[in-house]
Coordinates of C-alpha atoms in Angstrom, one line a residue:
M1 CA -16.8 -55.4 25.6
T2 CA -17.3 -55.1 21.8
N3 CA -17.5 -52.3 19.2
Q4 CA -15.7 -49.8 21.5
Q5 CA -15.4 -46.3 20.0
N6 CA -14.2 -43.0 21.4
L7 CA -15.2 -39.4 20.6
V8 CA -13.8 -36.1 21.9
S9 CA -16.1 -33.1 21.8
T10 CA -17.6 -30.3 24.0
T11 CA -20.5 -31.1 26.3
D12 CA -23.9 -29.8 25.2
L13 CA -23.7 -26.0 25.1
P14 CA -26.9 -24.2 26.0
L15 CA -27.5 -21.3 23.6
I16 CA -30.5 -19.1 22.6
H17 CA -31.7 -17.9 19.3
E18 CA -31.4 -14.1 19.0
G19 CA -32.5 -13.2 15.5
N20 CA -30.1 -15.1 13.2
R21 CA -27.5 -15.5 16.0
L22 CA -26.9 -18.1 18.7
V23 CA -25.9 -16.4 22.0
S24 CA -25.3 -17.6 25.5
V25 CA -28.4 -17.9 27.7
N26 CA -27.5 -15.0 30.1
R27 CA -27.3 -12.5 27.3
T28 CA -30.9 -12.5 26.0
K29 CA -34.5 -12.9 27.0
S30 CA -35.4 -15.0 24.0
R31 CA -37.2 -18.3 24.7
R32 CA -35.9 -20.3 21.7
P33 CA -33.2 -22.6 23.1
V34 CA -30.8 -24.7 21.1
M35 CA -28.1 -27.1 22.3
L36 CA -24.7 -27.0 20.5
R37 CA -21.9 -29.6 20.6
L38 CA -18.6 -28.7 19.0
M39 CA -15.8 -31.0 17.7
T40 CA -12.7 -30.3 15.7
A41 CA -12.2 -31.3 12.0
A42 CA -9.4 -33.6 13.0
E43 CA -11.7 -35.5 15.4
Y44 CA -14.4 -35.6 12.7
E45 CA -11.9 -37.1 10.2
R46 CA -10.7 -39.7 12.8
V47 CA -14.3 -40.8 13.7
T48 CA -15.8 -40.8 10.2
G49 CA -12.8 -41.4 7.9
R50 CA -14.0 -38.5 5.8
F51 CA -11.8 -35.7 4.8
A52 CA -12.8 -32.2 6.1
K53 CA -11.0 -29.3 4.6
L54 CA -12.2 -26.2 6.3
N55 CA -10.9 -22.6 6.4
P56 CA -11.1 -20.6 9.7
H57 CA -14.6 -19.4 8.7
Q58 CA -16.2 -22.6 7.6
V59 CA -18.0 -25.4 9.5
I60 CA -19.8 -28.6 9.0
T61 CA -23.2 -29.1 10.7
Y62 CA -25.3 -32.1 11.7
E63 CA -28.9 -31.7 12.8
L64 CA -29.2 -34.1 15.7
A65 CA -32.7 -32.7 16.6
G66 CA -34.7 -30.0 14.9
K67 CA -34.0 -28.2 11.7
Y68 CA -31.4 -25.6 10.8
D69 CA -31.7 -24.5 7.1
D70 CA -29.5 -21.4 7.2
Q71 CA -26.3 -21.4 5.2
V72 CA -24.6 -19.2 7.8
L73 CA -24.1 -20.0 11.5
T74 CA -23.4 -17.1 13.8
I75 CA -22.3 -18.0 17.4
G76 CA -22.0 -14.9 19.5
K77 CA -19.9 -12.5 17.4
Q78 CA -18.3 -15.1 15.2
R79 CA -19.8 -15.8 11.8
F80 CA -19.2 -19.1 10.0
D81 CA -20.3 -20.3 6.5
I82 CA -21.8 -23.8 6.6
K83 CA -19.8 -25.7 4.0
Q84 CA -21.7 -28.9 4.3
Q85 CA -24.7 -30.3 6.2
I86 CA -24.2 -34.0 6.9
H87 CA -27.0 -36.5 7.6
S88 CA -25.2 -39.1 9.6
L89 CA -22.5 -39.3 12.3
P90 CA -21.2 -42.2 14.3
H91 CA -22.4 -42.3 18.0
F92 CA -25.1 -39.7 17.2
K93 CA -28.6 -40.8 16.0
Q94 CA -31.2 -38.2 14.9
A95 CA -34.2 -38.0 17.2
L96 CA -37.1 -35.7 18.0
T97 CA -36.6 -33.8 21.2
P98 CA -38.2 -30.6 22.7
V99 CA -35.0 -28.7 22.2
D100 CA -33.1 -28.4 18.9
T101 CA -29.6 -29.9 19.0
L102 CA -26.9 -29.1 16.4
I103 CA -23.4 -30.7 16.2
V104 CA -20.8 -28.4 14.6
V105 CA -17.4 -29.4 13.2
M106 CA -15.0 -26.5 13.8
P107 CA -11.9 -25.9 11.6
N108 CA -9.4 -26.5 14.4
T109 CA -8.9 -26.4 18.2
T110 CA -8.0 -22.6 18.1
V111 CA -11.3 -21.6 16.6
L112 CA -13.2 -23.9 18.9
N113 CA -11.5 -22.4 22.0
Q114 CA -12.3 -18.9 20.7
V115 CA -16.0 -19.7 20.5
L116 CA -16.0 -21.2 24.0
A117 CA -14.0 -18.2 25.4
Q118 CA -16.3 -15.6 23.9
N119 CA -19.6 -17.3 24.8
F120 CA -18.7 -19.2 28.0
G121 CA -15.8 -17.1 29.4
R122 CA -17.3 -16.6 32.8
K123 CA -15.9 -18.4 35.9
Q124 CA -19.1 -20.2 36.4
D125 CA -19.1 -21.5 32.8
A126 CA -15.8 -23.4 33.3
Y127 CA -17.6 -26.7 32.9
Y128 CA -18.7 -25.8 29.3
R129 CA -15.1 -25.0 28.3
Q130 CA -13.9 -28.6 29.0
M131 CA -13.6 -31.2 26.3
V132 CA -15.5 -34.4 27.0
K133 CA -14.4 -37.9 26.0
T134 CA -17.3 -40.2 25.2
T135 CA -16.7 -43.9 25.0
V136 CA -19.4 -46.2 23.5
F137 CA -19.4 -50.0 23.7
N138 CA -21.6 -53.0 23.8
V139 CA -21.5 -55.8 26.3
A140 CA -20.9 -59.1 24.6
T141 CA -23.7 -61.1 26.4
K142 CA -27.4 -61.4 26.3
D143 CA -27.7 -62.9 29.8
P144 CA -29.4 -60.2 31.9
K145 CA -27.8 -61.4 35.2
V146 CA -24.3 -61.3 33.7
R147 CA -25.0 -57.9 32.2
T148 CA -26.4 -56.5 35.5
A149 CA -23.3 -57.8 37.4
F150 CA -21.0 -56.2 34.8
N151 CA -22.9 -52.9 35.1
E152 CA -22.5 -52.8 38.8
D153 CA -18.7 -53.5 38.6
L154 CA -18.4 -50.8 35.9
K155 CA -20.1 -48.2 38.1
Q156 CA -17.8 -49.0 41.0
A157 CA -14.7 -48.9 38.8
V158 CA -15.7 -45.5 37.2
S159 CA -16.4 -44.1 40.7
K160 CA -13.0 -45.1 42.0
Q161 CA -11.0 -43.9 38.9
T162 CA -12.7 -40.5 38.7
N163 CA -12.4 -40.0 42.5
G164 CA -15.4 -37.6 42.6
G165 CA -14.4 -35.9 39.3
L166 CA -16.7 -35.1 36.4
A167 CA -17.9 -38.4 34.9
R168 CA -21.2 -39.8 33.7
L169 CA -22.1 -43.4 33.1
D170 CA -25.1 -44.1 30.9
I171 CA -26.3 -47.8 30.9
K172 CA -29.0 -48.8 28.5
D173 CA -30.5 -51.4 30.9
D174 CA -30.8 -48.8 33.7
Y175 CA -32.4 -46.3 31.3
K176 CA -34.9 -48.9 30.1
K177 CA -35.8 -49.8 33.7
S178 CA -36.2 -46.2 34.9
S179 CA -38.2 -45.3 31.8
S180 CA -40.5 -48.3 32.3
V181 CA -41.1 -47.3 35.9
L182 CA -41.8 -43.7 35.0
I183 CA -44.0 -44.4 31.9
G184 CA -45.8 -47.2 33.8
G185 CA -46.7 -44.9 36.6
F186 CA -48.1 -42.3 34.2
L187 CA -50.0 -45.0 32.3
F188 CA -51.6 -46.3 35.5
L189 CA -52.6 -42.8 36.5
G190 CA -53.9 -42.0 33.0
L191 CA -56.1 -45.2 33.0
I192 CA -57.5 -44.5 36.5
F193 CA -58.3 -40.8 35.8
G194 CA -59.5 -41.5 32.3
L195 CA -61.9 -44.3 33.3
A196 CA -63.2 -42.2 36.3
F197 CA -63.9 -39.2 34.1
I198 CA -65.5 -41.3 31.3
L199 CA -67.8 -43.1 33.7
A200 CA -68.7 -39.9 35.5
T201 CA -69.6 -38.2 32.3
A202 CA -71.6 -41.2 31.0
L203 CA -73.5 -41.5 34.3
I204 CA -74.3 -37.8 34.4
I205 CA -75.8 -38.0 30.9
Y206 CA -77.6 -41.2 31.8
Y207 CA -79.3 -39.8 34.9
K208 CA -80.1 -36.5 33.1
Q209 CA -81.9 -38.5 30.3
I210 CA -83.7 -40.6 32.9
S211 CA -84.9 -37.5 34.7
E212 CA -86.1 -36.0 31.4
G213 CA -87.8 -39.3 30.6
L214 CA -89.9 -38.9 33.7
D215 CA -90.9 -35.4 32.7
D216 CA -91.6 -36.5 29.0
K217 CA -93.7 -39.5 30.0
I218 CA -97.0 -37.5 29.9
R219 CA -96.2 -35.9 26.6
F220 CA -95.4 -39.3 24.9
N221 CA -98.6 -40.7 26.4
I222 CA -100.6 -38.0 24.7
L223 CA -98.8 -38.5 21.4
Q224 CA -99.4 -42.3 21.5
K225 CA -103.1 -41.7 22.3
V226 CA -103.5 -39.5 19.1
G227 CA -101.9 -42.3 16.9
M228 CA -98.1 -42.4 17.3
D229 CA -97.0 -46.0 17.1
H230 CA -94.3 -47.6 19.3
D231 CA -91.7 -47.9 16.5
F232 CA -91.9 -44.2 15.9
V233 CA -91.5 -43.5 19.6
K234 CA -88.4 -45.7 19.7
R235 CA -86.9 -43.9 16.7
V236 CA -87.5 -40.5 18.4
I237 CA -86.0 -41.7 21.7
H238 CA -82.9 -43.2 20.0
S239 CA -82.3 -40.1 17.9
Q240 CA -82.7 -37.8 20.9
I241 CA -80.4 -39.8 23.2
L242 CA -77.9 -40.4 20.3
I243 CA -77.4 -36.6 19.9
V244 CA -77.0 -36.1 23.7
F245 CA -74.4 -38.9 24.0
F246 CA -72.3 -38.5 20.9
F247 CA -72.3 -34.8 20.3
P248 CA -69.7 -34.4 23.2
I249 CA -67.6 -37.1 21.6
A250 CA -67.6 -35.3 18.3
V251 CA -66.6 -32.0 20.0
A252 CA -63.9 -33.9 21.9
A253 CA -62.5 -35.4 18.7
V254 CA -62.3 -31.9 17.1
H255 CA -60.5 -30.6 20.2
L256 CA -58.1 -33.6 20.2
T257 CA -57.3 -33.0 16.5
F258 CA -56.2 -29.4 17.2
A259 CA -54.4 -30.3 20.4
F260 CA -52.5 -33.2 18.9
P261 CA -49.3 -31.2 18.0
F262 CA -49.2 -30.0 21.6
I263 CA -49.7 -33.5 23.0
K264 CA -47.0 -34.8 20.6
S265 CA -44.6 -32.2 22.0
L266 CA -45.4 -33.1 25.6
L267 CA -44.8 -36.8 24.8
L268 CA -41.3 -35.9 23.5
L269 CA -40.4 -35.2 27.1
F270 CA -40.9 -38.9 27.8
G271 CA -38.8 -39.9 24.7
L272 CA -41.9 -40.9 22.7
S273 CA -41.3 -39.7 19.1
N274 CA -43.0 -42.4 17.1
T275 CA -45.8 -40.4 15.4
A276 CA -47.5 -43.5 13.9
L277 CA -47.7 -45.1 17.3
I278 CA -49.0 -42.0 19.0
I279 CA -51.7 -41.6 16.3
G280 CA -52.6 -45.3 16.6
T281 CA -53.0 -45.2 20.4
T282 CA -55.0 -42.0 20.2
V283 CA -57.4 -43.6 17.7
A284 CA -57.6 -46.7 19.8
S285 CA -58.4 -44.7 22.9
A286 CA -61.1 -42.8 21.1
V287 CA -62.7 -46.0 19.8
G288 CA -62.6 -47.4 23.4
F289 CA -64.4 -44.3 24.7
M290 CA -67.0 -44.6 21.9
I291 CA -67.6 -48.3 22.8
I292 CA -68.2 -47.4 26.5
Y293 CA -70.5 -44.6 25.5
F294 CA -72.4 -46.8 23.1
I295 CA -73.0 -49.4 25.8
V296 CA -74.4 -46.7 28.2
Y297 CA -76.4 -45.2 25.3
Q298 CA -78.1 -48.5 24.6
L299 CA -78.9 -49.0 28.3
T300 CA -80.2 -45.4 28.6
A301 CA -82.4 -45.8 25.5
K302 CA -84.0 -49.0 26.8
V303 CA -84.7 -47.5 30.3
Y304 CA -86.0 -44.3 28.7
Y305 CA -88.4 -46.2 26.4
R306 CA -89.8 -48.2 29.3
L307 CA -90.5 -45.0 31.2
V308 CA -92.4 -43.3 28.4
E309 CA -94.2 -46.2 26.7
R310 CA -97.9 -46.8 27.5

């Protein structure tokens, strides 16, 4: 193992916005959740090497996810002035998540315990009042087989040492594997349903235009008898079918533009926070749909023209 580091803090504490306060979930009907993780100033100094001089009513905050711009942090009935907002902290990387997450450095253990007792003092909240030790390390090998064997041994060792106690083991390889399975399944379903709906829509429009072509055949014959040439007939047919095919795509593009923030929030549930990648795949998908529609449009125009020409 390499780069082993330890951190002692609370577990993630579920709180809710109530005006300018953060209160425990059971005390409000608000729907604005926030996760809070507390650590002492002494632990902060040990981990970062930075000096933190805080009085009993001051804290340091770190926005792990979301945005918190207030200069005052009120947790339950306790009010704290935010002395400093830091932008980096070892072991914690900022990320976009559906729920805001804030790490708070408390002045000392006494104040931290007071916050926990006031907001999580019920018997069923005992889990949240425990301090959690987080150990982070790397495995000094790139061989996947050796890494897999080490991971299995580590799982067994943790299970034996904790003897059924509260312990959690997060392994990057396992997370990548489970994420690939989950995302791959949704990708497969998305491709199947997307292709089915695209073809269904294109074929509905195709047969609709063909049926109209049979009805319009007499009208076009009359127009050609009175002097309309074949080139003009082609232009009329192409313009008519072009509108029928690509107007739904234009409307869909407008809908997608307004729905993009909601889609982006949904993708956060899968850990996808790269906005540039999401925009790129969205544009690529739209272009792919347009290519399929264009192919069906060309086929429809040719068949339609053969039906109505003299």
